[in-house]
Short mmCIF file of C-alpha atoms in Angstrom, two decimals:
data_model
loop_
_atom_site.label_atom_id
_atom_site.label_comp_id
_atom_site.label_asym_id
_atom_site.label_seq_id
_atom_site.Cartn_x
_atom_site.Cartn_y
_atom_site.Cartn_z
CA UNK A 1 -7.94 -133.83 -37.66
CA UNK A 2 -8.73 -132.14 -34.35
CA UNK A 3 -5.56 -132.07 -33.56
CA UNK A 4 -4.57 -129.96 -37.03
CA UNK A 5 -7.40 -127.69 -36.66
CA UNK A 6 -6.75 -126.67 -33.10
CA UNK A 7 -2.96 -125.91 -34.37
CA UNK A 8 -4.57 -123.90 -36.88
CA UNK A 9 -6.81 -122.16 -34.73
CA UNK A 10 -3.65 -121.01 -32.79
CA UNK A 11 -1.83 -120.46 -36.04
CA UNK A 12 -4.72 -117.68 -36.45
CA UNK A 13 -4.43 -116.67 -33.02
CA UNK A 14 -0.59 -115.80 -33.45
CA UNK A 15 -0.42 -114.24 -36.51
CA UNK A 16 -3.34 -112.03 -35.35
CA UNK A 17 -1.72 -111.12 -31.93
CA UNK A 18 1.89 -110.27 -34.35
CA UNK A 19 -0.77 -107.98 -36.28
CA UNK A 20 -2.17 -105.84 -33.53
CA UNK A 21 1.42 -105.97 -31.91
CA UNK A 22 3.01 -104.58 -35.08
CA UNK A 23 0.05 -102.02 -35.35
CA UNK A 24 1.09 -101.13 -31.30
CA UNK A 25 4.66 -100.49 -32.60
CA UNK A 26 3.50 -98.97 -36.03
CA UNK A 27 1.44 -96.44 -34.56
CA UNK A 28 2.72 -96.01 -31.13
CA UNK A 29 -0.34 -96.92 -29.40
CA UNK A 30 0.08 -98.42 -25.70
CA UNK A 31 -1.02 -101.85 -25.38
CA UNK A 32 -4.42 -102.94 -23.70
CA UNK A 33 -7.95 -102.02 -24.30
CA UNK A 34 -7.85 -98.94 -21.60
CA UNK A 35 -9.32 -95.75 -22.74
CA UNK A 36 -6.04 -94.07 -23.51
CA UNK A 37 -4.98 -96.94 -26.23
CA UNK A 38 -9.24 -96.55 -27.60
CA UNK A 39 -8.31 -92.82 -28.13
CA UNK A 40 -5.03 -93.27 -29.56
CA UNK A 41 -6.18 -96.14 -31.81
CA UNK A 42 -9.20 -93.76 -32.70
CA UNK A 43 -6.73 -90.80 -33.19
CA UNK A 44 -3.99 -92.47 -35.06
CA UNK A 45 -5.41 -95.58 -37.04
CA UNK A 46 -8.50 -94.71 -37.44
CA UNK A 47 -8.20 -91.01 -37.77
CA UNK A 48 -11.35 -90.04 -35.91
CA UNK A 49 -10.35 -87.21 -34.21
CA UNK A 50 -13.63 -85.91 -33.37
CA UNK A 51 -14.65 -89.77 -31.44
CA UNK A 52 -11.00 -89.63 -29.72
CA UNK A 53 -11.45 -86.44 -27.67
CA UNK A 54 -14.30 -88.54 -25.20
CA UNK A 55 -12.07 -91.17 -24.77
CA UNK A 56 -9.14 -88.95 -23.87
CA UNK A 57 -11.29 -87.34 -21.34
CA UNK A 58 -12.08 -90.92 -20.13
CA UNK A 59 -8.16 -91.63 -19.61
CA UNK A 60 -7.98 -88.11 -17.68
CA UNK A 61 -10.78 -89.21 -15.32
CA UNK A 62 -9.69 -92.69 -14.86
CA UNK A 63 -6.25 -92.03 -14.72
CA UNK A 64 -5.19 -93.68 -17.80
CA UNK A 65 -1.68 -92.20 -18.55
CA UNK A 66 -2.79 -88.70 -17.26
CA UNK A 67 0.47 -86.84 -18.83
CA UNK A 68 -0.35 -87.98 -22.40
CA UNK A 69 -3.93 -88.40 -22.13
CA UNK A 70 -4.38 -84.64 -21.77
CA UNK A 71 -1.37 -83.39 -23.60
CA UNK A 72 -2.56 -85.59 -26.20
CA UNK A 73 -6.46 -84.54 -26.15
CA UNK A 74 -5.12 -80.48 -26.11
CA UNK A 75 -3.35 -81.04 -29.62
CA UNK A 76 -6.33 -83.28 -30.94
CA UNK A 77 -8.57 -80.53 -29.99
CA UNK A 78 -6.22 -77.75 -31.33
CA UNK A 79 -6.66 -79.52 -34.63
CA UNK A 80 -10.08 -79.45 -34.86
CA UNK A 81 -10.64 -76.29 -33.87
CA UNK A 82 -12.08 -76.61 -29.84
CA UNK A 83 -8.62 -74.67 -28.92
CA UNK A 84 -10.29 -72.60 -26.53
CA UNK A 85 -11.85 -76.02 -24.80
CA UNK A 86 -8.44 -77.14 -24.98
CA UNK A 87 -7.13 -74.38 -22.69
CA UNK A 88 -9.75 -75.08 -20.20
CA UNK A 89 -9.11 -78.60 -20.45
CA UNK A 90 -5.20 -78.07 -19.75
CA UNK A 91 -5.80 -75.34 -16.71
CA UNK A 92 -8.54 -77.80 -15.03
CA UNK A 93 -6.51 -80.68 -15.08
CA UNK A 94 -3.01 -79.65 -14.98
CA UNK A 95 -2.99 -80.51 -11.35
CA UNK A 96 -3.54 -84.05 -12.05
CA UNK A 97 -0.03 -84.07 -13.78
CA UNK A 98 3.31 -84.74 -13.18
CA UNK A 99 6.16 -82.16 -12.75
CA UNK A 100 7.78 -83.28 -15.52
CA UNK A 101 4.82 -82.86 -17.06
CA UNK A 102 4.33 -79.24 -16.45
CA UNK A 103 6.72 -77.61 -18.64
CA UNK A 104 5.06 -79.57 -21.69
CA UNK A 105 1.40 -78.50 -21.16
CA UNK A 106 3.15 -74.43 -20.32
CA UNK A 107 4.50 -74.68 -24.55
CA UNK A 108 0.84 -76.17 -25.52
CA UNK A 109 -0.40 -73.19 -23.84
CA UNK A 110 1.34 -70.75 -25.84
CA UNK A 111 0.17 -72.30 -28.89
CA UNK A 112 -3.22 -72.16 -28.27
CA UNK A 113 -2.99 -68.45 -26.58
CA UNK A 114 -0.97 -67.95 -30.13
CA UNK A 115 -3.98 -69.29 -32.19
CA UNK A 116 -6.87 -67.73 -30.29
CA UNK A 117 -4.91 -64.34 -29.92
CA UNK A 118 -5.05 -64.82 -26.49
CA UNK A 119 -2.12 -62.66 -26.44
CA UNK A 120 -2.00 -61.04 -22.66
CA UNK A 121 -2.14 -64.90 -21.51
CA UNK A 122 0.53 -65.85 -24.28
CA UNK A 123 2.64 -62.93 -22.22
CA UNK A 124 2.13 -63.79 -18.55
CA UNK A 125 3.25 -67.27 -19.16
CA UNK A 126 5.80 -65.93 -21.39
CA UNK A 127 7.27 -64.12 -18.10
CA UNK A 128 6.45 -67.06 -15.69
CA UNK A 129 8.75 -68.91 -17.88
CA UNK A 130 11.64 -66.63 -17.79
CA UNK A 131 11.55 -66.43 -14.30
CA UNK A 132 11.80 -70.22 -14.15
CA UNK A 133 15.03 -70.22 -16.04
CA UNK A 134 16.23 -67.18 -13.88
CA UNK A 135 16.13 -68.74 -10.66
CA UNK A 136 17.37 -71.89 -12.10
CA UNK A 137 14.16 -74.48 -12.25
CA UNK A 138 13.73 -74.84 -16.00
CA UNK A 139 14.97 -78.04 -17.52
CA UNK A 140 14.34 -79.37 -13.85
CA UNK A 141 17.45 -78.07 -13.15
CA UNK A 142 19.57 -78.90 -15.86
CA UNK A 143 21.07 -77.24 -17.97
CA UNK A 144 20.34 -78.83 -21.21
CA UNK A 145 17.05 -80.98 -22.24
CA UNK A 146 15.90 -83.02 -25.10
CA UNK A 147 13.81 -81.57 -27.81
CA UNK A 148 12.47 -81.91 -31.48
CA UNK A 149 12.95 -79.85 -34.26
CA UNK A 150 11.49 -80.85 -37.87
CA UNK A 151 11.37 -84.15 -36.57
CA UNK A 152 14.98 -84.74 -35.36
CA UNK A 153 15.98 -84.81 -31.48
CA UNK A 154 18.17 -81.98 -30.85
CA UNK A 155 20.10 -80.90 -27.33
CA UNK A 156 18.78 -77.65 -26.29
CA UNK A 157 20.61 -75.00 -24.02
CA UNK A 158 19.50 -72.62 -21.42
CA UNK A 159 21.12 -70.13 -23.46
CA UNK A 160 19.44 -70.98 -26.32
CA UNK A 161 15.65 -71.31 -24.54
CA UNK A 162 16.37 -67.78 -22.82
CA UNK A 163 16.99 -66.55 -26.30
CA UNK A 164 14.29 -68.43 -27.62
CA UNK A 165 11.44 -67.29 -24.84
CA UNK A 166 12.55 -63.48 -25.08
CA UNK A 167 11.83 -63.49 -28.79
CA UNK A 168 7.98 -64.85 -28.50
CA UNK A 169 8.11 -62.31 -25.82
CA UNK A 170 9.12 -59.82 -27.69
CA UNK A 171 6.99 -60.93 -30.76
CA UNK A 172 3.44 -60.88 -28.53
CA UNK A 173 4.75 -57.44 -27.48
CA UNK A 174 4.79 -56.58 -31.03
CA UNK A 175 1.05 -58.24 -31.58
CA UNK A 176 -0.15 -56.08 -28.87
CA UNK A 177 1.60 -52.24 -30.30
CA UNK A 178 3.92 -52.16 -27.81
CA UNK A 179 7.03 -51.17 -29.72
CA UNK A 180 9.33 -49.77 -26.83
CA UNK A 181 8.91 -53.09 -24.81
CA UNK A 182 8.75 -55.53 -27.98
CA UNK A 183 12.27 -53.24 -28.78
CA UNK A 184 13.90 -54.09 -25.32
CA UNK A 185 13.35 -57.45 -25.64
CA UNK A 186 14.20 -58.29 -28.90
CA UNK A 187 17.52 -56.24 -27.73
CA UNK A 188 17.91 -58.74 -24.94
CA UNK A 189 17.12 -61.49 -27.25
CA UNK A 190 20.02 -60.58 -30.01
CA UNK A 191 22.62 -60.25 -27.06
CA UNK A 192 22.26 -63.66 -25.95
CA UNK A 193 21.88 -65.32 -29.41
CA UNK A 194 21.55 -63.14 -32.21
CA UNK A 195 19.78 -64.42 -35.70
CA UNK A 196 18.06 -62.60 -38.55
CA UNK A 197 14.48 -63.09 -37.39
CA UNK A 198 14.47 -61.22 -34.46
CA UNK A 199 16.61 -58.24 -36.16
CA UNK A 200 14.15 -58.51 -38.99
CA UNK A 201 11.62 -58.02 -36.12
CA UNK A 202 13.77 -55.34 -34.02
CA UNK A 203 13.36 -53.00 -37.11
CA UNK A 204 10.24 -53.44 -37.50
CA UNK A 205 9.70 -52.01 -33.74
CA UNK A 206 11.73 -49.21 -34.66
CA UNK A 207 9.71 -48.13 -37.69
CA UNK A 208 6.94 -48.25 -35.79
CA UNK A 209 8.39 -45.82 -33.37
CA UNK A 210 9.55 -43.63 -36.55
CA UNK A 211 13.57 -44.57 -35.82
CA UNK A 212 13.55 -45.49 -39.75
CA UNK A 213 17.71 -44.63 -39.72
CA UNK A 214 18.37 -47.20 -37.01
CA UNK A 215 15.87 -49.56 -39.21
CA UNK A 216 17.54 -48.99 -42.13
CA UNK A 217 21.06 -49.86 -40.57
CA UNK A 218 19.67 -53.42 -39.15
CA UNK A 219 18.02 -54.26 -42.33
CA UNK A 220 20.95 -53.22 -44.25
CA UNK A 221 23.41 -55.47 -41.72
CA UNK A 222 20.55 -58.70 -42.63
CA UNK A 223 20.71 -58.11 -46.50
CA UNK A 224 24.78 -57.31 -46.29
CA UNK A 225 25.02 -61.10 -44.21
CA UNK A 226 25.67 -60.08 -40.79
CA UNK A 227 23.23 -62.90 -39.99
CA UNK A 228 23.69 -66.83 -41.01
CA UNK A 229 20.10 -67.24 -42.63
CA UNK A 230 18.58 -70.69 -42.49
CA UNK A 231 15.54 -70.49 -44.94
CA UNK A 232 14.09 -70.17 -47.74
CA UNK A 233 14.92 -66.69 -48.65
CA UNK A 234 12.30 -64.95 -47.15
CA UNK A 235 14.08 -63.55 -44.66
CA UNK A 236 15.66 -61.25 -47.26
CA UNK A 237 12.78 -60.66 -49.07
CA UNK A 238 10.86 -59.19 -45.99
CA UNK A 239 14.52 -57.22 -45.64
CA UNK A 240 13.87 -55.95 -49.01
CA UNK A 241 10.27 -54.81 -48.54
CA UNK A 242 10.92 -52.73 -45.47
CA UNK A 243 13.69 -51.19 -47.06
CA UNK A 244 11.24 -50.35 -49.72
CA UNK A 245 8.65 -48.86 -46.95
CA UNK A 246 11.52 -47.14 -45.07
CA UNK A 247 12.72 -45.27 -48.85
CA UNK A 248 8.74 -44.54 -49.29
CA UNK A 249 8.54 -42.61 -46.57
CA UNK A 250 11.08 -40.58 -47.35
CA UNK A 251 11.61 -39.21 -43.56
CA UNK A 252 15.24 -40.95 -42.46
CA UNK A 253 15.85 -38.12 -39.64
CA UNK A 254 12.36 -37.13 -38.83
CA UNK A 255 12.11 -38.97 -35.47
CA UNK A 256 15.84 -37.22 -35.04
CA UNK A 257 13.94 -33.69 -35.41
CA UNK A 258 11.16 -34.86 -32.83
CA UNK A 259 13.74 -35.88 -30.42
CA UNK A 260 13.52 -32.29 -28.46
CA UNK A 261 9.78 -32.59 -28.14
CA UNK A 262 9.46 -35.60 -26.71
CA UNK A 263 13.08 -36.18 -24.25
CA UNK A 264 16.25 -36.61 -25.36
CA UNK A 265 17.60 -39.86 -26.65
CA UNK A 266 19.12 -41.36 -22.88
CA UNK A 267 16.03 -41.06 -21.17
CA UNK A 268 14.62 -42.61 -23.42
CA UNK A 269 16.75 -45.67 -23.16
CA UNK A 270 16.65 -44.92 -19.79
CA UNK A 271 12.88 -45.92 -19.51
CA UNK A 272 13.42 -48.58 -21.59
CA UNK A 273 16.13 -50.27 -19.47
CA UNK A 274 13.89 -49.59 -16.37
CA UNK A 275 10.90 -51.49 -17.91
CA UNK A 276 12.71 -54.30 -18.29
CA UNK A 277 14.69 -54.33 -14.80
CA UNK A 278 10.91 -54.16 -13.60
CA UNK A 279 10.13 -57.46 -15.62
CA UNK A 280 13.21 -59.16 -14.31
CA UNK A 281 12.39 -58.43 -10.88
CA UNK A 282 8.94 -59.60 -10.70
CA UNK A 283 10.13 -62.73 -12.09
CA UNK A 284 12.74 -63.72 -9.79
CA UNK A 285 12.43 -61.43 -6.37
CA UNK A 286 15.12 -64.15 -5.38
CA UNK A 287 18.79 -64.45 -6.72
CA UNK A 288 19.94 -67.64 -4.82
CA UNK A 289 20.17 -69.61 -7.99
CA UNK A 290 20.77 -66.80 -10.43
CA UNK A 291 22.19 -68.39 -13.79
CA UNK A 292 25.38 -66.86 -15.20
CA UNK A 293 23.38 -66.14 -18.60
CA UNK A 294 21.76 -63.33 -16.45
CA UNK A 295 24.60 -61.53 -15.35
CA UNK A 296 25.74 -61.84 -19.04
CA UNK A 297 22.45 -59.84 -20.38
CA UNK A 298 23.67 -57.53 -17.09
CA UNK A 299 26.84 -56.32 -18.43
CA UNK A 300 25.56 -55.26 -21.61
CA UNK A 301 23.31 -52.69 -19.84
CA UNK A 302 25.13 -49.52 -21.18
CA UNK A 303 24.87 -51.16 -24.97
CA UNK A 304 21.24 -51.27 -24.97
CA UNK A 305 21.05 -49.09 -27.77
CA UNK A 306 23.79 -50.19 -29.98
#
């Protein structure tokens, strides 16, 4: 009888270790009672986000998985609105990282500068991050890296994250009213790797600026399928509606007539161009490991305005 209850006493013990270790697995929580697997379990199974944020700091401190501990406590944080604690958290203990860390904890930045309206931040780190790519250290110095998009991995190119970063940079230069940078950029942006989005967004910099013809062309090229257009059709409905503002304005070749009051039409690209050799220069003073996708945005210099 002892015998048979001590087997099922281990019987118990078994199928209760297959339980938590299927729950591990499940969930995706590290094994052990440390404080980052407490504020995972609390996070994920339990869905206490509030009680995992002390336990997160607890990993941080102890050095329980620092990388994830503090990547993980910045999006727990985002979600219950202590973003603003969460970019303090991030620029405090960033050093405490890993270099492969680094990049990871630069795009939860952005999204919290994003949701705060942080937006000079969102910019600076915006330009840190070109310059990265420009001398050749992003994707620690490949040139591909692993990413997720809607949930699938996906193989991501430097030609594709240059085109990616200059169109949030050109979209926070839109946030903050400045059209004639927000238009250089996007211009960049649509050399490299041109989509609807960021022509939708390039006209709406130029009716800003009152160049409602040049508008009108872009939004015409969207609606007439110049662009491959992955959604749900509101892409062309935003099209539509600037159209619509454009025709209610009724002023097509005003900014034409201004042209003599202000300077003519090359120095103004002129300035443009210059802004943006500026940009490129403070982020990499050094060309030693220039990438080839730069000298490619170089040779389109004199089609800036086309």
């Amino acid at each position: 009888m002892e015998n048979n209850g001590g087997n099922e006493r281990r019987y118990e013990e078994r199928e209760g270790d297959e339980e938590v270790e299927s729950m591990h697995v499940l969930y995706k929580i590290p094994p052990g009672d440390g404080p980052y697997a407490r504020a995972k379990h609390l996070q994920l199974v339990e869905k206490d986000l509030d009680a995992s944020v002390p336990w997160f700091w607890k990993a941080v401190n102890s050095g329980d998985r620092v990388d994830s501990a503090l990547k993980d406590m910045a999006v727990v944080m985002k979600q219950i609105d202590r973003s603003e604690e969460a970019i303090e958290a991030i620029k405090s203990f960033r050093h405490f990282c890993s270099k492969q860390a680094q990049e990871s904890l630069d795009n939860l930045l952005l999204d919290l500068y994003k949701k705060c309206g942080r937006t000079k931040e969102e910019i600076e780190l915006l330009k840190r991050k070109l310059r990265k790519i420009y001398i050749g250290e992003a994707f620690h110095g490949k040139t591909t890296k692993k990413a997720r998009s809607h949930g699938k991995k996906i193989q991501v190119s430097i030609k594709q994250e240059t085109s990616r970063v200059l169109g949030n940079l050109a979209w926070a230069y839109l946030q903050e009213e400045n059209y004639v940078a927000s238009e250089v950029v996007y211009r960049k942006a649509q050399m490299i790797d041109p989509d609807a989005n960021k022509a939708l967004n390039l006209s709406l910099c130029l009716i800003e600026q009152g160049r409602l013809n040049e508008a009108n062309n872009i939004l015409t090229d969207i609606l007439n399928g110049k662009y491959m257009i992955h959604s749900d059709g509101k892409i062309i409905r935003r099209a539509q509606e600037l159209i619509a503002r454009i025709e209610s304005q009724g002023r097509f070749l005003i900014w034409d007539d201004r042209m003599e009051e202000v300077k003519d039409e090359t120095d103004v690209e002129n300035e443009m161009i210059e802004m943006l050799d500026m940009f490129v220069k403070q982020w990499a003073p050094y060309r030693s490991k220039r990438l080839p996708i730069f000298e490619e945005i170089s040779s389109f210099r004199d089609q800036i305005a086309c």
